[in-house]
C-alpha positions in Angstrom: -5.9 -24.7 -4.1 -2.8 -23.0 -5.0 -2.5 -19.4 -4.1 -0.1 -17.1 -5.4 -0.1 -13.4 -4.2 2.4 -11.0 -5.7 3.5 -7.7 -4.4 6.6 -4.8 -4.3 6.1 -3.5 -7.8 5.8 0.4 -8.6 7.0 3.1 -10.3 10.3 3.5 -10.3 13.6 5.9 -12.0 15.8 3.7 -14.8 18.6 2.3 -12.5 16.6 1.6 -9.8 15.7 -1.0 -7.3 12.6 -3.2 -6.2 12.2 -6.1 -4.4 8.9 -8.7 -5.6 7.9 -10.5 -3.3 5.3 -13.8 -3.9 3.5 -15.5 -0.9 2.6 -19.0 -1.9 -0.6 -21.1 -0.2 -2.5 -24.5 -0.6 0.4 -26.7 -1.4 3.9 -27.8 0.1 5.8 -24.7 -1.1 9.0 -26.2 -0.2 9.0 -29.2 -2.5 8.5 -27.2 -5.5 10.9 -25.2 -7.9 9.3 -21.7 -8.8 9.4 -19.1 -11.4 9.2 -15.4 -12.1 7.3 -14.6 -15.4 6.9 -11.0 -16.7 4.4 -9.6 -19.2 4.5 -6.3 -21.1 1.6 -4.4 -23.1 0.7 -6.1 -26.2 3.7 -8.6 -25.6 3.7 -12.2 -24.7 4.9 -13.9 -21.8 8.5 -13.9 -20.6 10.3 -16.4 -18.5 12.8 -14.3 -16.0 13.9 -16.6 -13.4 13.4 -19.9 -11.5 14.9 -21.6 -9.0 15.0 -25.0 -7.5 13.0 -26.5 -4.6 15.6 -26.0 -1.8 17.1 -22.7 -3.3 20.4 -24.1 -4.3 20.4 -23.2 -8.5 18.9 -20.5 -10.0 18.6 -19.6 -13.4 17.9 -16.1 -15.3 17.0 -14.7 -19.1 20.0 -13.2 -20.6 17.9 -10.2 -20.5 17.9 -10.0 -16.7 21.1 -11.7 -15.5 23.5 -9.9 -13.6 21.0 -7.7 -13.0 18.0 -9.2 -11.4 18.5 -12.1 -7.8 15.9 -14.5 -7.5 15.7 -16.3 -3.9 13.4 -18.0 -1.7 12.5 -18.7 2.2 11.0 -21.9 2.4 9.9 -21.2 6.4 8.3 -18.3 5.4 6.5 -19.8 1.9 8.0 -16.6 0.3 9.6 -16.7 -3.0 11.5 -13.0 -4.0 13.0 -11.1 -7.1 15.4 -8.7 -6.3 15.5 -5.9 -9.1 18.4 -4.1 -9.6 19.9 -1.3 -12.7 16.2 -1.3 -13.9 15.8 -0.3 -17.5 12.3 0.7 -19.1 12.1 -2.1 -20.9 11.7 -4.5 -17.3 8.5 -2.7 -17.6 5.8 -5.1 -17.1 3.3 -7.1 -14.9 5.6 -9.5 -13.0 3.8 -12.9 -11.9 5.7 -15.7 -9.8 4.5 -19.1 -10.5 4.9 -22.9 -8.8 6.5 -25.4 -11.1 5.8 -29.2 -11.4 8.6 -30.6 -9.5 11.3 -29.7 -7.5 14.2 -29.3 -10.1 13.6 -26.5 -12.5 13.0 -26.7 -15.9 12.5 -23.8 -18.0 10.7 -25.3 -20.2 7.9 -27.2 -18.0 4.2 -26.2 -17.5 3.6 -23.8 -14.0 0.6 -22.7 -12.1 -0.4 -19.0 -11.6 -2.7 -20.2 -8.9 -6.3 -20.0 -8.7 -6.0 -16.0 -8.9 -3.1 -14.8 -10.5 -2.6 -10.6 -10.2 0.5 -10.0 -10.7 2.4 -6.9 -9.3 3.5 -3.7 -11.8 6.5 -2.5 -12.6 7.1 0.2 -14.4 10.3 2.2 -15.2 10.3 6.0 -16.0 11.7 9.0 -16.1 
């Protein structure tokens, strides 16, 4: 089964820095494009980033880019979101998720795995 476990969030100061960090399980991480997805109190779900299988194209929201990195190690199974210039509205529960195939598509179906968590982030003063 496909295993997705988050981690890196916290509390942190408008402007600054986190690192995510998802490690993936139970299928062939490599061959797979993969997503960040964010959700904040009593809003839906937002797409933030993806990237493709080999880590070659990435893509962002207009709401994140230039601010947020998206990357991947494909020896280590380890997808990560790089957080940068934080404002309190990136406050949310951040989930990483495993697309359908290996080039990404915004708008295809992903898997949270068998027990998505998540990993808060919250920006304050």
């Amino acid at each position: 089964e496909v295993q997705l476990v988050e981690s890196g969030g916290g509390l942190v100061q408008p402007g600054g820095s986190l690192r995510l960090s998802c490690a993936a399980s139970g299928f062939t991480f490599s061959n797979y494009a993969m997503r960040w997805v964010r959700q904040a109190p009593g809003k839906g779900q937002e797409w933030v980033s993806g990237i493709n299988s080999g880590g070659g194209s990435t893509y962002y929201a207009d709401s994140v880019k230039g601010r947020f990195t998206i990357s991947r190690d494909n020896a280590k199974n380890t997808l990560y979101l790089q957080l940068n210039s934080l404002k309190t509205e990136d406050t949310a529960m951040y989930y990483c998720a495993k697309d359908r195939f290996a080039d990404f598509n915004k708008y295809a179906l992903s898997d949270f795995g068998s027990r998505p968590q998540g990993t808060q982030v919250t920006v304050s003063s």
